[in-house]
Coordinates of C-alpha atoms in Angstrom, one line a residue:
M15 CA -25.0 -54.6 -39.8
A16 CA -25.8 -51.1 -38.5
A17 CA -25.8 -48.2 -40.9
V18 CA -22.7 -46.1 -40.9
D19 CA -22.9 -42.3 -41.0
P20 CA -20.9 -41.3 -44.1
V21 CA -20.0 -38.0 -42.5
A22 CA -18.8 -39.6 -39.3
A23 CA -16.9 -42.3 -41.3
D24 CA -15.1 -39.6 -43.4
A25 CA -14.3 -37.5 -40.4
P26 CA -10.7 -38.0 -39.3
T27 CA -9.9 -39.4 -35.9
V28 CA -8.9 -36.6 -33.5
A29 CA -6.7 -36.8 -30.5
L30 CA -8.8 -36.4 -27.4
P31 CA -7.7 -33.9 -24.8
G32 CA -7.0 -35.3 -21.3
I33 CA -10.3 -34.2 -19.9
A34 CA -12.2 -36.0 -22.7
R35 CA -10.3 -39.2 -22.1
A36 CA -11.0 -39.0 -18.4
L37 CA -14.8 -38.7 -19.1
V38 CA -14.7 -41.5 -21.6
S39 CA -12.9 -43.8 -19.1
A40 CA -15.4 -42.9 -16.4
G41 CA -18.3 -43.8 -18.7
K42 CA -19.7 -40.2 -18.6
L43 CA -19.2 -39.6 -22.3
G44 CA -19.1 -41.8 -25.5
Q45 CA -16.0 -41.9 -27.7
K46 CA -17.8 -40.5 -30.7
S47 CA -19.4 -37.7 -28.7
A48 CA -16.0 -36.8 -27.3
E49 CA -14.5 -36.7 -30.8
E50 CA -17.3 -34.6 -32.1
L51 CA -17.1 -32.1 -29.3
T52 CA -13.3 -31.9 -29.8
R53 CA -13.8 -31.1 -33.4
K54 CA -16.3 -28.4 -32.6
A55 CA -14.0 -26.9 -30.0
H56 CA -11.2 -26.8 -32.6
G57 CA -13.5 -25.3 -35.3
N58 CA -15.0 -22.7 -32.9
R59 CA -11.7 -22.0 -31.3
T60 CA -13.2 -22.6 -27.9
S61 CA -12.2 -24.9 -25.0
F62 CA -13.5 -28.5 -24.9
V63 CA -15.1 -27.8 -21.5
A64 CA -17.0 -24.9 -22.9
E65 CA -18.3 -27.1 -25.8
L66 CA -19.1 -29.9 -23.4
T67 CA -21.1 -27.9 -20.9
G68 CA -22.7 -25.8 -23.6
S69 CA -24.0 -28.9 -25.4
G70 CA -25.5 -30.3 -22.2
A71 CA -23.8 -33.7 -22.7
V72 CA -22.4 -33.4 -19.2
S73 CA -23.5 -30.9 -16.5
A74 CA -20.9 -28.6 -15.0
A75 CA -21.5 -30.2 -11.5
D76 CA -21.2 -33.7 -12.8
L77 CA -18.0 -32.8 -14.8
A78 CA -16.4 -31.2 -11.7
H79 CA -17.1 -34.3 -9.5
T80 CA -15.8 -36.7 -12.2
L81 CA -12.6 -34.8 -12.7
S82 CA -12.0 -34.5 -9.0
S83 CA -12.1 -38.3 -8.7
A84 CA -10.1 -38.9 -12.0
F85 CA -7.3 -36.4 -11.2
G86 CA -7.3 -36.7 -7.4
A87 CA -7.7 -32.9 -7.1
P88 CA -9.9 -31.3 -4.4
L89 CA -13.3 -29.9 -5.3
I90 CA -14.5 -26.4 -4.3
D91 CA -17.9 -24.7 -4.4
L92 CA -17.3 -21.2 -5.6
D93 CA -20.7 -20.0 -4.3
A94 CA -19.2 -20.3 -0.8
I95 CA -16.2 -18.0 -1.8
D96 CA -16.3 -14.2 -1.1
A97 CA -14.8 -12.8 -4.3
A98 CA -13.9 -9.6 -2.5
R99 CA -11.5 -11.5 -0.2
L100 CA -9.6 -13.2 -3.0
P101 CA -6.0 -12.1 -3.4
K102 CA -5.5 -9.4 -6.0
G103 CA -2.4 -8.7 -8.1
L104 CA -1.0 -12.3 -8.2
L105 CA -2.2 -12.9 -11.7
D106 CA -3.3 -10.4 -14.3
P107 CA -7.1 -10.4 -14.8
K108 CA -6.6 -10.7 -18.6
T109 CA -4.6 -13.9 -18.1
C110 CA -7.3 -15.3 -15.7
A111 CA -10.0 -14.5 -18.2
A112 CA -8.1 -16.1 -21.2
L113 CA -7.2 -19.3 -19.3
R114 CA -10.5 -19.4 -17.3
V115 CA -8.8 -19.8 -14.0
L116 CA -9.1 -18.1 -10.6
V117 CA -6.3 -17.6 -8.1
L118 CA -7.7 -18.6 -4.6
S119 CA -4.6 -18.1 -2.5
K120 CA -0.8 -18.3 -2.3
R121 CA 1.0 -20.8 -0.1
N122 CA 4.8 -20.4 0.1
N123 CA 5.9 -20.3 -3.6
R124 CA 2.8 -22.0 -5.0
L125 CA -0.5 -20.6 -6.2
I126 CA -3.8 -22.4 -5.4
V127 CA -5.8 -22.0 -8.6
A128 CA -9.4 -23.0 -9.4
T129 CA -9.9 -24.5 -12.8
A130 CA -12.5 -26.6 -14.7
D131 CA -9.8 -28.4 -16.6
P132 CA -6.9 -29.8 -14.5
S133 CA -5.4 -31.5 -17.6
D134 CA -4.5 -28.2 -19.2
Q135 CA -0.7 -28.2 -18.8
Q136 CA -0.4 -25.3 -21.2
A137 CA -2.4 -23.1 -18.8
A138 CA -0.2 -24.2 -15.8
E139 CA 2.9 -23.4 -17.7
K140 CA 1.6 -19.9 -18.6
I141 CA 0.7 -19.2 -15.0
K142 CA 4.1 -20.4 -13.9
F143 CA 5.9 -18.2 -16.4
A144 CA 3.8 -15.2 -15.5
T145 CA 4.2 -15.5 -11.7
Q146 CA 7.4 -17.6 -11.3
M147 CA 5.4 -19.8 -8.9
G148 CA 4.2 -23.3 -9.0
V149 CA 0.5 -24.2 -9.5
D150 CA -1.8 -26.5 -7.5
W151 CA -5.2 -27.1 -9.1
I152 CA -8.5 -27.1 -7.4
I153 CA -11.5 -28.2 -9.4
A154 CA -14.5 -25.8 -9.8
E155 CA -17.7 -26.0 -11.7
Y156 CA -17.2 -24.4 -15.1
D157 CA -20.3 -22.1 -15.0
K158 CA -19.6 -20.8 -11.6
L159 CA -15.9 -20.3 -12.4
S160 CA -16.8 -18.4 -15.6
R161 CA -19.1 -16.0 -13.8
M162 CA -16.5 -15.2 -11.2
V163 CA -13.7 -14.8 -13.7
E164 CA -15.8 -12.5 -15.9
A165 CA -16.8 -10.5 -12.9
G166 CA -13.1 -10.0 -12.0
A167 CA -12.2 -9.1 -15.6
T168 CA -14.9 -6.3 -15.8
S169 CA -13.1 -4.4 -13.1
A170 CA -10.3 -1.9 -13.7
G171 CA -9.3 -1.6 -17.4
E172 CA -11.0 -4.7 -18.7
A173 CA -14.4 -3.3 -19.5
M174 CA -14.3 0.4 -18.6
D175 CA -17.7 1.2 -20.0
S176 CA -19.4 -1.3 -17.7
I177 CA -17.9 0.1 -14.5
V178 CA -20.6 1.5 -12.2
G179 CA -19.7 4.0 -9.4
E180 CA -23.1 4.9 -8.0
D181 CA -21.8 4.7 -4.4
F182 CA -19.0 7.1 -5.2
E183 CA -19.3 10.8 -4.8
F184 CA -16.6 13.5 -5.0
D185 CA -16.9 16.3 -2.5
E186 CA -18.4 19.4 -4.2
T187 CA -15.5 21.6 -3.2
S188 CA -13.0 19.3 -5.0
L189 CA -14.8 19.9 -8.3
E190 CA -14.1 23.6 -8.2
A191 CA -11.6 24.8 -10.9
P192 CA -10.8 28.0 -12.8
A193 CA -13.6 29.0 -15.1
E194 CA -11.8 28.2 -18.3
E195 CA -10.8 24.7 -17.0
A196 CA -14.3 24.0 -15.8
E197 CA -15.7 25.0 -19.1
A198 CA -13.3 22.8 -21.0
A199 CA -13.9 19.9 -18.7
G200 CA -17.7 20.3 -18.9
T201 CA -17.8 19.9 -22.7
S202 CA -16.3 16.5 -22.6
E203 CA -17.9 15.2 -19.3
V204 CA -20.4 13.0 -21.1
E205 CA -18.0 11.5 -23.7
D206 CA -15.4 10.9 -21.0
A207 CA -17.8 9.1 -18.7
P208 CA -15.8 5.8 -18.9
V209 CA -12.7 7.5 -17.8
V210 CA -14.5 9.2 -14.9
R211 CA -16.0 5.8 -13.8
F212 CA -12.6 4.2 -14.1
L213 CA -11.0 6.7 -11.8
Q214 CA -13.8 6.3 -9.4
K215 CA -13.4 2.6 -9.4
M216 CA -9.7 2.8 -8.8
L217 CA -10.0 5.2 -5.9
L218 CA -12.7 3.0 -4.2
D219 CA -10.7 -0.2 -4.8
A220 CA -7.6 1.4 -3.3
F221 CA -9.5 2.5 -0.2
S222 CA -11.2 -0.9 0.2
M223 CA -7.8 -2.7 -0.2
R224 CA -6.2 -0.4 2.4
A225 CA -3.7 0.9 -0.1
S226 CA -1.6 4.0 0.8
D227 CA -0.8 5.2 -2.7
L228 CA -2.0 4.8 -6.3
H229 CA 0.5 5.0 -9.2
F230 CA -0.8 5.8 -12.7
E231 CA 2.2 5.1 -15.0
P232 CA 2.4 5.7 -18.8
Y233 CA 4.9 3.8 -20.9
E234 CA 5.5 3.6 -24.7
H235 CA 3.2 0.7 -25.3
Q236 CA 1.6 0.2 -21.9
Y237 CA -0.3 2.0 -19.2
R238 CA -0.5 0.5 -15.8
V239 CA -2.0 1.2 -12.4
R240 CA -0.3 0.0 -9.2
F241 CA -1.4 0.2 -5.6
R242 CA 1.0 0.3 -2.6
I243 CA -0.5 -2.1 -0.2
D244 CA 1.3 -2.7 3.2
G245 CA 4.3 -1.0 1.7
E246 CA 4.5 -3.2 -1.4
L247 CA 3.7 -2.1 -4.9
R248 CA 1.3 -4.4 -6.8
E249 CA 0.0 -4.1 -10.3
I250 CA -3.8 -3.8 -10.3
A251 CA -4.9 -2.9 -13.9
S252 CA -3.6 -2.3 -17.4
P253 CA -6.1 0.1 -19.0
P254 CA -5.8 1.1 -22.7
I255 CA -2.9 3.5 -23.2
A256 CA -5.3 5.8 -25.2
I257 CA -6.9 7.0 -21.9
K258 CA -3.7 8.4 -20.4
E259 CA -4.4 12.0 -21.5
K260 CA -8.0 12.1 -20.5
L261 CA -7.3 10.4 -17.2
A262 CA -4.5 12.9 -16.4
S263 CA -6.8 15.8 -17.3
R264 CA -9.6 14.5 -15.2
I265 CA -7.4 14.1 -12.2
K266 CA -5.9 17.5 -12.6
V267 CA -9.3 19.2 -13.0
I268 CA -10.7 17.8 -9.7
S269 CA -7.3 18.4 -8.0
K270 CA -7.4 22.1 -9.1
M271 CA -4.2 21.9 -11.2
D272 CA -3.4 23.6 -14.5
I273 CA -4.6 21.1 -17.1
S274 CA -2.7 22.9 -19.9
E275 CA 0.7 22.6 -18.1
K276 CA 2.3 19.3 -18.8
R277 CA 6.0 20.3 -18.7
V278 CA 6.5 20.7 -14.9
P279 CA 5.4 18.7 -11.8
Q280 CA 2.3 19.8 -10.1
D281 CA 0.7 19.1 -6.7
G282 CA -3.0 19.1 -5.7
K283 CA -5.6 17.7 -3.5
M284 CA -9.1 16.1 -3.8
K285 CA -11.7 14.4 -1.6
L286 CA -13.8 11.3 -1.7
K287 CA -17.0 10.7 0.2
V288 CA -17.4 7.1 1.2
G289 CA -20.4 7.6 3.4
P290 CA -22.7 10.2 4.8
D291 CA -20.1 11.2 7.4
R292 CA -16.9 9.8 6.1
V293 CA -14.5 11.8 3.8
I294 CA -11.2 10.7 2.6
D295 CA -8.5 13.2 1.4
F296 CA -6.2 12.4 -1.5
R297 CA -2.9 14.2 -2.2
V298 CA -2.0 14.3 -5.9
S299 CA 1.4 14.7 -7.5
T300 CA 2.1 14.7 -11.3
L301 CA 5.5 14.2 -12.9
P302 CA 6.3 14.6 -16.6
T303 CA 7.9 11.4 -18.0
L304 CA 9.0 10.4 -21.5
F305 CA 5.6 9.0 -22.5
G306 CA 3.2 11.2 -20.5
E307 CA 2.5 12.3 -16.9
K308 CA 2.9 9.9 -14.1
I309 CA 0.4 10.6 -11.4
V310 CA 0.7 9.4 -7.8
I311 CA -2.2 9.8 -5.4
R312 CA -1.6 9.4 -1.7
I313 CA -4.6 8.4 0.5
L314 CA -4.9 10.5 3.6
D315 CA -7.4 9.0 6.0
P316 CA -8.2 11.5 8.8
S317 CA -9.4 8.7 11.0
S318 CA -5.8 7.3 11.1
A319 CA -4.8 10.3 13.3
K320 CA -7.6 9.4 15.8
L321 CA -6.7 5.7 16.3
G322 CA -4.7 6.6 19.4
I323 CA -1.1 6.1 20.3
D324 CA -1.6 2.4 21.2
A325 CA -2.5 1.6 17.6
L326 CA 0.8 2.9 16.3
G327 CA 2.9 0.1 17.7
Y328 CA 4.9 1.8 20.5
E329 CA 6.2 -0.5 23.2
P330 CA 5.1 0.6 26.8
E331 CA 8.4 2.3 27.7
E332 CA 8.6 4.1 24.3
K333 CA 5.0 5.3 24.6
Q334 CA 5.7 6.7 28.1
R335 CA 8.8 8.6 26.9
L336 CA 6.7 10.2 24.1
L337 CA 3.8 11.0 26.4
D338 CA 6.2 12.6 28.9
A339 CA 7.7 14.8 26.2
I340 CA 4.4 16.1 24.8
G341 CA 3.4 16.8 28.4
R342 CA 6.3 19.3 28.7
P343 CA 5.4 23.0 28.5
Y344 CA 8.1 23.8 26.0
G345 CA 10.9 22.3 23.9
M346 CA 11.3 20.6 20.5
I347 CA 10.2 17.1 19.5
L348 CA 11.5 15.7 16.2
V349 CA 10.2 12.8 14.3
T350 CA 12.6 11.4 11.7
G351 CA 12.4 8.7 9.0
P352 CA 12.2 8.3 5.2
T353 CA 9.1 9.3 3.1
G354 CA 6.2 6.9 3.8
S355 CA 7.4 5.9 7.3
G356 CA 4.3 7.3 9.1
K357 CA 5.8 10.5 10.4
T358 CA 2.7 12.5 9.7
V359 CA 0.4 10.1 11.4
S360 CA 2.7 10.1 14.5
L361 CA 2.7 13.9 14.6
Y362 CA -1.1 14.1 14.2
T363 CA -1.6 11.5 16.9
C364 CA 0.4 13.7 19.3
L365 CA -1.5 16.8 18.2
N366 CA -4.8 14.9 18.8
L367 CA -3.7 14.1 22.3
M368 CA -2.9 17.8 23.0
N369 CA -6.0 19.2 21.1
K370 CA -8.0 20.5 24.0
P371 CA -10.1 23.7 24.4
G372 CA -7.4 25.4 26.5
V373 CA -4.5 24.8 24.0
N374 CA -3.8 26.9 21.0
I375 CA -2.2 24.7 18.2
S376 CA -0.9 26.0 14.9
T377 CA 0.6 23.9 12.1
A378 CA 2.5 24.8 8.9
E379 CA 2.6 22.1 6.3
D380 CA 3.3 21.5 2.6
P381 CA 0.6 20.6 2.1
S382 CA -1.7 20.0 5.1
E383 CA -2.5 16.3 4.8
I384 CA -5.0 15.6 7.5
N385 CA -7.8 17.9 8.6
L386 CA -8.0 18.1 12.4
P387 CA -10.8 20.3 13.9
G388 CA -9.5 22.6 16.6
V389 CA -6.1 22.9 15.0
N390 CA -5.1 26.0 13.0
Q391 CA -3.6 24.6 9.9
V392 CA -1.7 26.6 7.3
N393 CA -0.5 25.4 3.9
V394 CA 2.8 27.0 2.9
N395 CA 3.0 28.6 -0.5
D396 CA 6.5 29.5 -1.6
K397 CA 5.4 31.3 -4.7
A398 CA 3.3 33.7 -2.6
G399 CA 6.1 34.1 0.0
L400 CA 4.4 32.0 2.6
T401 CA 7.3 29.8 3.5
F402 CA 7.8 27.7 6.6
A403 CA 9.9 30.5 8.1
A404 CA 7.3 33.1 7.3
A405 CA 4.5 31.0 8.8
L406 CA 6.6 30.4 12.0
K407 CA 7.2 34.1 12.4
S408 CA 3.5 34.7 12.1
F409 CA 2.6 31.9 14.6
L410 CA 4.7 33.6 17.3
R411 CA 2.5 36.6 17.1
Q412 CA -0.6 34.5 17.4
D413 CA -0.1 33.4 21.1
P414 CA 0.5 29.7 20.4
D415 CA 1.0 26.9 22.9
V416 CA 2.0 24.2 20.4
I417 CA 3.5 24.7 16.9
M418 CA 3.9 21.9 14.3
V419 CA 6.2 22.5 11.4
G420 CA 5.8 20.0 8.6
E421 CA 9.6 19.8 7.9
I422 CA 12.7 21.7 8.9
R423 CA 14.4 22.2 5.5
D424 CA 16.8 25.1 6.0
L425 CA 18.7 27.0 8.6
E426 CA 16.2 29.9 8.8
T427 CA 13.3 27.6 9.6
A428 CA 15.4 25.6 12.1
D429 CA 16.6 28.8 13.8
I430 CA 13.0 30.2 14.3
A431 CA 11.7 26.8 15.5
I432 CA 14.5 26.5 18.0
K433 CA 13.9 30.1 19.3
A434 CA 10.2 29.2 19.7
A435 CA 11.1 26.1 21.6
Q436 CA 13.4 28.1 23.9
T437 CA 10.7 30.8 24.6
G438 CA 7.9 28.7 26.1
H439 CA 6.4 26.9 23.1
L440 CA 6.2 23.2 22.4
V441 CA 7.5 22.6 18.8
L442 CA 7.0 19.4 16.8
S443 CA 8.6 18.8 13.4
T444 CA 10.2 16.2 11.1
L445 CA 13.6 15.7 9.6
H446 CA 14.8 13.1 7.0
T447 CA 17.6 11.2 8.8
N448 CA 18.4 7.5 9.3
D449 CA 18.0 7.4 13.1
A450 CA 17.7 9.5 16.2
P451 CA 21.4 10.1 17.0
T452 CA 22.3 11.2 13.4
T453 CA 19.5 13.8 13.7
L454 CA 21.5 15.9 16.2
T455 CA 24.6 15.8 14.0
R456 CA 22.5 16.7 10.9
M457 CA 21.2 19.8 12.8
R458 CA 24.8 20.7 13.6
N459 CA 25.7 20.4 9.9
M460 CA 22.9 22.7 9.0
G461 CA 24.7 25.4 11.0
I462 CA 22.8 25.3 14.3
A463 CA 25.0 26.0 17.3
P464 CA 25.4 23.0 19.7
F465 CA 24.1 25.1 22.6
N466 CA 20.8 25.8 20.8
I467 CA 20.4 22.1 20.0
A468 CA 21.1 21.0 23.6
S469 CA 18.8 23.6 25.1
S470 CA 15.8 23.1 22.8
V471 CA 15.5 19.5 21.7
I472 CA 13.9 17.3 24.3
L473 CA 13.1 14.1 22.4
I474 CA 13.8 12.5 19.0
T475 CA 11.8 9.6 17.5
A476 CA 13.1 7.7 14.5
Q477 CA 10.7 5.3 12.9
R478 CA 10.0 2.8 10.1
L479 CA 7.0 0.9 9.0
A480 CA 7.2 -2.9 8.8
R481 CA 4.6 -5.3 7.4
R482 CA 2.6 -7.1 10.2
L483 CA 2.3 -10.9 9.9
C484 CA -1.2 -12.1 9.3
P485 CA -2.4 -13.6 12.6
Q486 CA -4.5 -16.2 10.8
C487 CA -1.8 -17.9 8.7
K488 CA 1.6 -17.1 10.1
A489 CA 3.7 -20.2 10.9
P490 CA 6.8 -20.9 13.0
A491 CA 10.0 -20.3 11.2
D492 CA 13.0 -22.6 11.5
I493 CA 15.8 -20.0 11.7
P494 CA 19.4 -21.1 12.7
S495 CA 20.7 -19.5 15.8
E496 CA 23.7 -18.2 13.8
T497 CA 21.3 -16.2 11.6
L498 CA 19.6 -14.8 14.6
L499 CA 22.9 -13.7 16.1
D500 CA 24.0 -12.1 12.9
A501 CA 20.7 -10.2 12.8
G502 CA 21.5 -8.6 16.2
F503 CA 20.1 -10.9 18.8
T504 CA 22.3 -11.6 21.9
E505 CA 23.4 -15.0 23.1
D506 CA 20.9 -14.7 26.0
E507 CA 18.0 -14.0 23.6
V508 CA 18.7 -17.0 21.4
D509 CA 17.7 -19.5 24.1
G510 CA 14.8 -21.2 22.5
S511 CA 12.2 -19.6 24.8
W512 CA 10.5 -17.8 22.0
T513 CA 9.5 -18.7 18.4
P514 CA 10.1 -16.6 15.3
Y515 CA 7.3 -16.6 12.7
R516 CA 7.3 -16.5 8.9
P517 CA 4.6 -15.4 6.4
V518 CA 2.4 -18.0 4.7
G519 CA -0.4 -16.4 2.8
C520 CA -4.2 -16.9 3.0
N521 CA -7.4 -15.3 1.6
A522 CA -7.4 -12.8 4.5
C523 CA -4.0 -11.2 3.8
N524 CA -1.4 -10.1 1.2
N525 CA 1.3 -12.7 0.8
G526 CA 1.3 -13.5 4.5
Y527 CA 1.1 -9.9 5.8
K528 CA -1.8 -7.8 6.9
G529 CA -1.3 -4.1 7.8
R530 CA 1.8 -2.5 9.1
V531 CA 3.3 -1.8 12.5
G532 CA 5.7 0.9 13.5
I533 CA 9.3 0.3 14.6
Y534 CA 10.6 3.1 16.8
Q535 CA 13.7 4.5 18.4
V536 CA 12.5 6.9 21.0
M537 CA 15.5 8.9 22.4
P538 CA 15.0 11.5 25.2
I539 CA 17.8 14.1 25.4
S540 CA 19.2 13.4 28.8
D541 CA 21.8 15.5 30.6
D542 CA 24.6 13.2 29.5
I543 CA 23.5 13.4 25.8
Q544 CA 23.4 17.2 26.2
R545 CA 27.0 17.2 27.4
I546 CA 28.0 15.2 24.3
I547 CA 26.2 17.7 22.0
L548 CA 27.8 20.6 23.7
A549 CA 31.2 19.0 23.2
D550 CA 30.4 18.6 19.5
G551 CA 30.4 14.8 19.8
S552 CA 29.7 12.4 17.0
S553 CA 26.5 10.5 16.3
M554 CA 28.3 7.3 17.4
E555 CA 29.0 8.7 20.8
I556 CA 25.4 9.8 21.2
A557 CA 24.1 6.4 20.1
K558 CA 26.4 4.6 22.6
Q559 CA 25.2 6.8 25.4
A560 CA 21.5 6.4 24.4
E561 CA 22.0 2.6 24.4
A562 CA 23.5 2.8 27.9
E563 CA 20.3 4.7 28.9
G564 CA 18.1 1.9 27.6
V565 CA 17.1 3.3 24.2
R566 CA 16.7 0.6 21.6
S567 CA 18.1 1.2 18.2
L568 CA 15.8 0.7 15.2
R569 CA 17.2 -2.7 14.6
K570 CA 16.8 -3.7 18.2
S571 CA 13.3 -2.4 18.3
G572 CA 12.5 -4.4 15.1
L573 CA 14.0 -7.6 16.6
H574 CA 11.8 -7.1 19.6
K575 CA 8.8 -7.1 17.3
V576 CA 10.1 -10.4 15.9
K577 CA 10.3 -11.9 19.4
L578 CA 6.7 -10.9 20.0
G579 CA 5.6 -12.6 16.7
V580 CA 4.4 -9.3 15.2
T581 CA 6.5 -9.3 12.1
S582 CA 9.1 -11.5 10.4
L583 CA 12.9 -11.4 10.6
E584 CA 13.1 -10.8 6.9
E585 CA 10.9 -7.7 7.1
V586 CA 13.0 -6.2 9.9
L587 CA 16.3 -6.8 8.1
G588 CA 14.8 -5.2 5.0
C589 CA 13.8 -1.9 6.7
T590 CA 16.5 -1.3 9.3
N591 CA 20.3 -1.1 9.4
V592 CA 22.5 -2.7 12.0

């Protein structure tokens, strides 16, 4: 009879995890070895897979192949995956590191997740609870999975002292600050290096992920960073709450704000060099909240104004109406829409088209968002008395051809702008209204005489930004004709000759969308519309006349984008009114 190990004999029988049972059944691991590794995992508070691969009893590759066969799950080689293209924000990096999983993609309402242990139902439940989505496992080798998960966890707030930002460089001018502020910041520069690197990492990540805004938000027991990507806010990092004061001070110093003032909102600006000849501007806004200062950083990429009018998403007839208007020698062009709808980019695209050696262009903005060589740009400063109205009065003494006013906020500014448009100048500006027809009634309500509106305004563009469907993964959508009719399509359009598409989601996009496209209502002021204005007509009368002249409403313009397969019906319904 073989000798019995007294220790092994005394050791209680343990319940083997599912992965251990699968290995024993496949003949890859003995029963006693499986029990011993299970005990070690319990004692060391590690996973069975970690103990198994660490002991060398089964290699990571052999384990992955065995589990793929045993559980009928697909196998993936993570060396062939580009980590930079993996979706971000679907599952918190802390959760990924704790569960040793990696989100590969999203399909409908299910996550495709790489794991080394497909039997871990507890992990699946935690992921489902955190994301409210189902989980489909894909088997990966444990060592490769661990490396990739740890690499993801070291970004953002997970390991701030390991963040490296060697390819990041602030423009020297953005580091200028009042002497006392610079002195205070300089004394803590070394000890606050992790905070500096964290900010650098966040700005670079936001730029590489094509985000439009960064939100730094302090709460009582939490500090989070969110990016707005394609119009949708996504949580990116949860750094330690202890950094909120130092991070706010760092941002305020390089944005030339008063670091000692925390009671009132402040605005500033900074720059980022992302290459030898590429500089990105950031507009910074702080807001005092209950638990600290919330900071929002808007990314202003000057190259966006040089993409050309074709990149904005205008349909051919809309584009021609706009080009005809900016080709006029005088008059007023208004761009309307909510904050974040792309009004600034549209205005600068027009300015770029008119920016020629023989044209004198001046702009008044609060603040100037995009630097355009050849254009005389002025930042208004209400405290110093340099208001929009004051800047406009000065422009008229500077022999301008084209004037751009950032926003018409009051009657004085509107009155001067209209007089400029009536006396041989082309004036471009913005208003916050819902659509083009209501812009005219809004101006009337501001106190502007109908005659002045009719004789100065030559075109109004209302716009929204809708998320663009990813061309790689979009799929045909089965939408009932009743739903299409309710959305605004006509009976003739719902004839089956075209196919609506829906978002799916892949490694190359964000939940089925990639980038954004403009939805426009471009309304020239015709003679008939002028007559309605002079008669003090309503916005509904103006809208009816514009439609008779072939001007699409915002909803109709969006539905046209649905017919072309550019965006989804849900997206258009979400950003336009009937």
